[in-house]
């Protein structure tokens, strides 16, 4: 089931990546500050080329592990603010996962919340998923606040469960069920 794209909000456009987005994606993914709480380190130009190719490829979103990554732009200017990703967590159990990565200079404007809300809408209303989760490094307090603003609840706190970038880190899991979705029609 293909999603209707782009998605527009009051301020943002969420759209498929294009070949011409390489420089924007390189700026995002090659930043140590951006990668601080991610599972990967800052990426090389070659790694970003591979990542962009994966983002451009069509995915059916019907198999575990598939992902739809969308570039997030400020509609008024076309400025690349970051990206959001919707993952198929479990096709069998109708479960998805949201993720988001934004340029540090985009922080504090509510862009990530506005875009992540559209991912929840896409998962619940378009794909008909029963449950959506978000997983994050527990030290990422800004992301914790964002998920709580979206109405997601903390379901798990895994203590020192992942060895990332030379240290043990805690992982948090947030979740929301379709019947809890505040924007349910």
One Martini backbone bead per residue (centre of mass of N, CA, C, O) as a GRO file, in nm:
protein
  185
    1UNK     BB    1   0.089   0.041   0.029
    2UNK     BB    2   0.080   0.355  -0.088
    3UNK     BB    3   0.169   0.664  -0.020
    4UNK     BB    4   0.071   0.992  -0.012
    5UNK     BB    5   0.278   1.212  -0.194
    6UNK     BB    6   0.309   1.461  -0.031
    7UNK     BB    7   0.327   1.602   0.292
    8UNK     BB    8   0.129   1.857   0.443
    9UNK     BB    9   0.158   2.135   0.645
   10UNK     BB   10   0.166   2.440   0.769
   11UNK     BB   11   0.515   2.425   0.727
   12UNK     BB   12   0.546   2.138   0.585
   13UNK     BB   13   0.742   1.900   0.384
   14UNK     BB   14   0.689   1.557   0.303
   15UNK     BB   15   0.932   1.372   0.109
   16UNK     BB   16   1.084   1.229  -0.121
   17UNK     BB   17   1.371   1.144  -0.228
   18UNK     BB   18   1.647   1.278  -0.418
   19UNK     BB   19   1.937   1.312  -0.586
   20UNK     BB   20   1.953   1.630  -0.500
   21UNK     BB   21   1.991   1.552  -0.169
   22UNK     BB   22   2.286   1.497  -0.094
   23UNK     BB   23   2.391   1.752   0.055
   24UNK     BB   24   2.178   1.744   0.284
   25UNK     BB   25   2.246   1.457   0.385
   26UNK     BB   26   2.542   1.506   0.443
   27UNK     BB   27   2.507   1.723   0.657
   28UNK     BB   28   2.348   1.539   0.849
   29UNK     BB   29   2.529   1.255   0.853
   30UNK     BB   30   2.828   1.404   0.909
   31UNK     BB   31   2.739   1.476   1.198
   32UNK     BB   32   2.826   1.441   1.522
   33UNK     BB   33   2.584   1.577   1.659
   34UNK     BB   34   2.363   1.410   1.518
   35UNK     BB   35   2.498   1.112   1.591
   36UNK     BB   36   2.513   1.088   1.902
   37UNK     BB   37   2.214   0.907   1.931
   38UNK     BB   38   2.294   0.707   1.722
   39UNK     BB   39   2.386   0.397   1.576
   40UNK     BB   40   2.564   0.588   1.411
   41UNK     BB   41   2.807   0.741   1.270
   42UNK     BB   42   2.944   0.951   1.104
   43UNK     BB   43   2.932   0.992   0.762
   44UNK     BB   44   3.039   0.930   0.465
   45UNK     BB   45   2.999   1.004   0.143
   46UNK     BB   46   2.954   0.707   0.056
   47UNK     BB   47   2.738   0.638   0.273
   48UNK     BB   48   2.536   0.854   0.176
   49UNK     BB   49   2.489   0.741  -0.105
   50UNK     BB   50   2.365   0.477   0.000
   51UNK     BB   51   2.140   0.606   0.169
   52UNK     BB   52   1.999   0.751  -0.065
   53UNK     BB   53   1.930   0.504  -0.235
   54UNK     BB   54   1.742   0.382  -0.014
   55UNK     BB   55   1.541   0.631  -0.008
   56UNK     BB   56   1.453   0.613  -0.316
   57UNK     BB   57   1.347   0.351  -0.289
   58UNK     BB   58   1.101   0.133  -0.323
   59UNK     BB   59   0.847   0.041  -0.080
   60UNK     BB   60   0.581  -0.157   0.045
   61UNK     BB   61   0.530  -0.186   0.358
   62UNK     BB   62   0.505  -0.542   0.422
   63UNK     BB   63   0.790  -0.578   0.575
   64UNK     BB   64   1.007  -0.640   0.785
   65UNK     BB   65   1.227  -0.347   0.795
   66UNK     BB   66   1.096  -0.154   0.641
   67UNK     BB   67   1.141   0.184   0.488
   68UNK     BB   68   1.030   0.536   0.518
   69UNK     BB   69   1.199   0.813   0.393
   70UNK     BB   70   1.172   1.168   0.468
   71UNK     BB   71   1.189   1.474   0.369
   72UNK     BB   72   1.226   1.789   0.547
   73UNK     BB   73   1.055   2.092   0.475
   74UNK     BB   74   1.032   2.423   0.436
   75UNK     BB   75   0.793   2.540   0.243
   76UNK     BB   76   0.868   2.845   0.200
   77UNK     BB   77   1.199   2.767   0.125
   78UNK     BB   78   1.314   2.450   0.109
   79UNK     BB   79   1.443   2.378   0.365
   80UNK     BB   80   1.642   2.147   0.513
   81UNK     BB   81   1.574   1.987   0.835
   82UNK     BB   82   1.530   1.669   0.769
   83UNK     BB   83   1.407   1.347   0.898
   84UNK     BB   84   1.175   1.076   0.842
   85UNK     BB   85   1.079   0.744   0.980
   86UNK     BB   86   0.912   0.448   0.864
   87UNK     BB   87   0.864   0.136   1.019
   88UNK     BB   88   0.848  -0.209   0.998
   89UNK     BB   89   0.815  -0.402   1.275
   90UNK     BB   90   0.520  -0.572   1.230
   91UNK     BB   91   0.316  -0.713   1.010
   92UNK     BB   92   0.156  -0.921   1.177
   93UNK     BB   93   0.105  -0.689   1.425
   94UNK     BB   94   0.069  -0.401   1.324
   95UNK     BB   95   0.372  -0.256   1.342
   96UNK     BB   96   0.544   0.046   1.416
   97UNK     BB   97   0.808   0.295   1.350
   98UNK     BB   98   0.967   0.586   1.464
   99UNK     BB   99   1.177   0.846   1.313
  100UNK     BB  100   1.430   1.113   1.374
  101UNK     BB  101   1.623   1.381   1.199
  102UNK     BB  102   1.781   1.692   1.291
  103UNK     BB  103   1.895   1.984   1.267
  104UNK     BB  104   2.008   2.179   1.518
  105UNK     BB  105   1.888   2.455   1.394
  106UNK     BB  106   1.579   2.329   1.418
  107UNK     BB  107   1.551   2.363   1.701
  108UNK     BB  108   1.261   2.488   1.881
  109UNK     BB  109   1.002   2.482   1.646
  110UNK     BB  110   0.837   2.192   1.609
  111UNK     BB  111   0.911   2.014   1.359
  112UNK     BB  112   0.937   1.725   1.469
  113UNK     BB  113   0.650   1.704   1.578
  114UNK     BB  114   0.498   1.761   1.314
  115UNK     BB  115   0.625   1.521   1.156
  116UNK     BB  116   0.572   1.281   1.354
  117UNK     BB  117   0.265   1.302   1.347
  118UNK     BB  118   0.249   1.212   1.045
  119UNK     BB  119   0.356   0.928   1.095
  120UNK     BB  120   0.130   0.834   1.275
  121UNK     BB  121  -0.092   0.880   1.073
  122UNK     BB  122   0.016   0.690   0.858
  123UNK     BB  123   0.013   0.431   1.027
  124UNK     BB  124  -0.289   0.439   1.124
  125UNK     BB  125  -0.456   0.551   0.860
  126UNK     BB  126  -0.309   0.405   0.616
  127UNK     BB  127  -0.188   0.118   0.732
  128UNK     BB  128  -0.348   0.014   0.998
  129UNK     BB  129  -0.210   0.024   1.259
  130UNK     BB  130  -0.198  -0.068   1.608
  131UNK     BB  131   0.119   0.005   1.652
  132UNK     BB  132   0.356   0.243   1.796
  133UNK     BB  133   0.706   0.318   1.800
  134UNK     BB  134   0.996   0.433   2.002
  135UNK     BB  135   1.354   0.454   1.990
  136UNK     BB  136   1.605   0.551   2.248
  137UNK     BB  137   1.825   0.739   2.393
  138UNK     BB  138   1.809   0.837   2.723
  139UNK     BB  139   1.984   1.112   2.681
  140UNK     BB  140   1.746   1.218   2.485
  141UNK     BB  141   1.550   1.458   2.608
  142UNK     BB  142   1.417   1.589   2.360
  143UNK     BB  143   1.283   1.325   2.259
  144UNK     BB  144   1.117   1.262   2.504
  145UNK     BB  145   0.940   1.518   2.490
  146UNK     BB  146   0.824   1.469   2.212
  147UNK     BB  147   0.679   1.196   2.268
  148UNK     BB  148   0.500   1.309   2.494
  149UNK     BB  149   0.355   1.523   2.316
  150UNK     BB  150   0.233   1.284   2.128
  151UNK     BB  151   0.127   1.060   2.360
  152UNK     BB  152   0.345   0.886   2.445
  153UNK     BB  153   0.458   0.599   2.619
  154UNK     BB  154   0.646   0.457   2.858
  155UNK     BB  155   0.755   0.104   2.849
  156UNK     BB  156   1.081   0.126   2.849
  157UNK     BB  157   1.398   0.053   3.041
  158UNK     BB  158   1.712  -0.015   2.923
  159UNK     BB  159   1.993  -0.111   3.091
  160UNK     BB  160   2.277  -0.127   2.944
  161UNK     BB  161   2.210  -0.276   2.636
  162UNK     BB  162   2.419  -0.089   2.470
  163UNK     BB  163   2.717  -0.073   2.266
  164UNK     BB  164   2.805   0.267   2.202
  165UNK     BB  165   3.069   0.437   2.124
  166UNK     BB  166   3.223   0.299   2.392
  167UNK     BB  167   2.933   0.259   2.544
  168UNK     BB  168   2.694   0.222   2.771
  169UNK     BB  169   2.338   0.218   2.703
  170UNK     BB  170   2.027   0.343   2.721
  171UNK     BB  171   1.686   0.236   2.652
  172UNK     BB  172   1.392   0.362   2.505
  173UNK     BB  173   1.030   0.293   2.502
  174UNK     BB  174   0.769   0.396   2.297
  175UNK     BB  175   0.397   0.416   2.284
  176UNK     BB  176   0.104   0.357   2.057
  177UNK     BB  177  -0.229   0.324   2.007
  178UNK     BB  178  -0.488   0.368   1.802
  179UNK     BB  179  -0.697   0.436   2.041
  180UNK     BB  180  -0.486   0.674   2.145
  181UNK     BB  181  -0.511   0.848   1.911
  182UNK     BB  182  -0.592   1.182   1.917
  183UNK     BB  183  -0.663   1.199   1.583
  184UNK     BB  184  -0.895   1.028   1.569
  185UNK     BB  185  -1.183   0.981   1.360
   0.00000   0.00000   0.00000
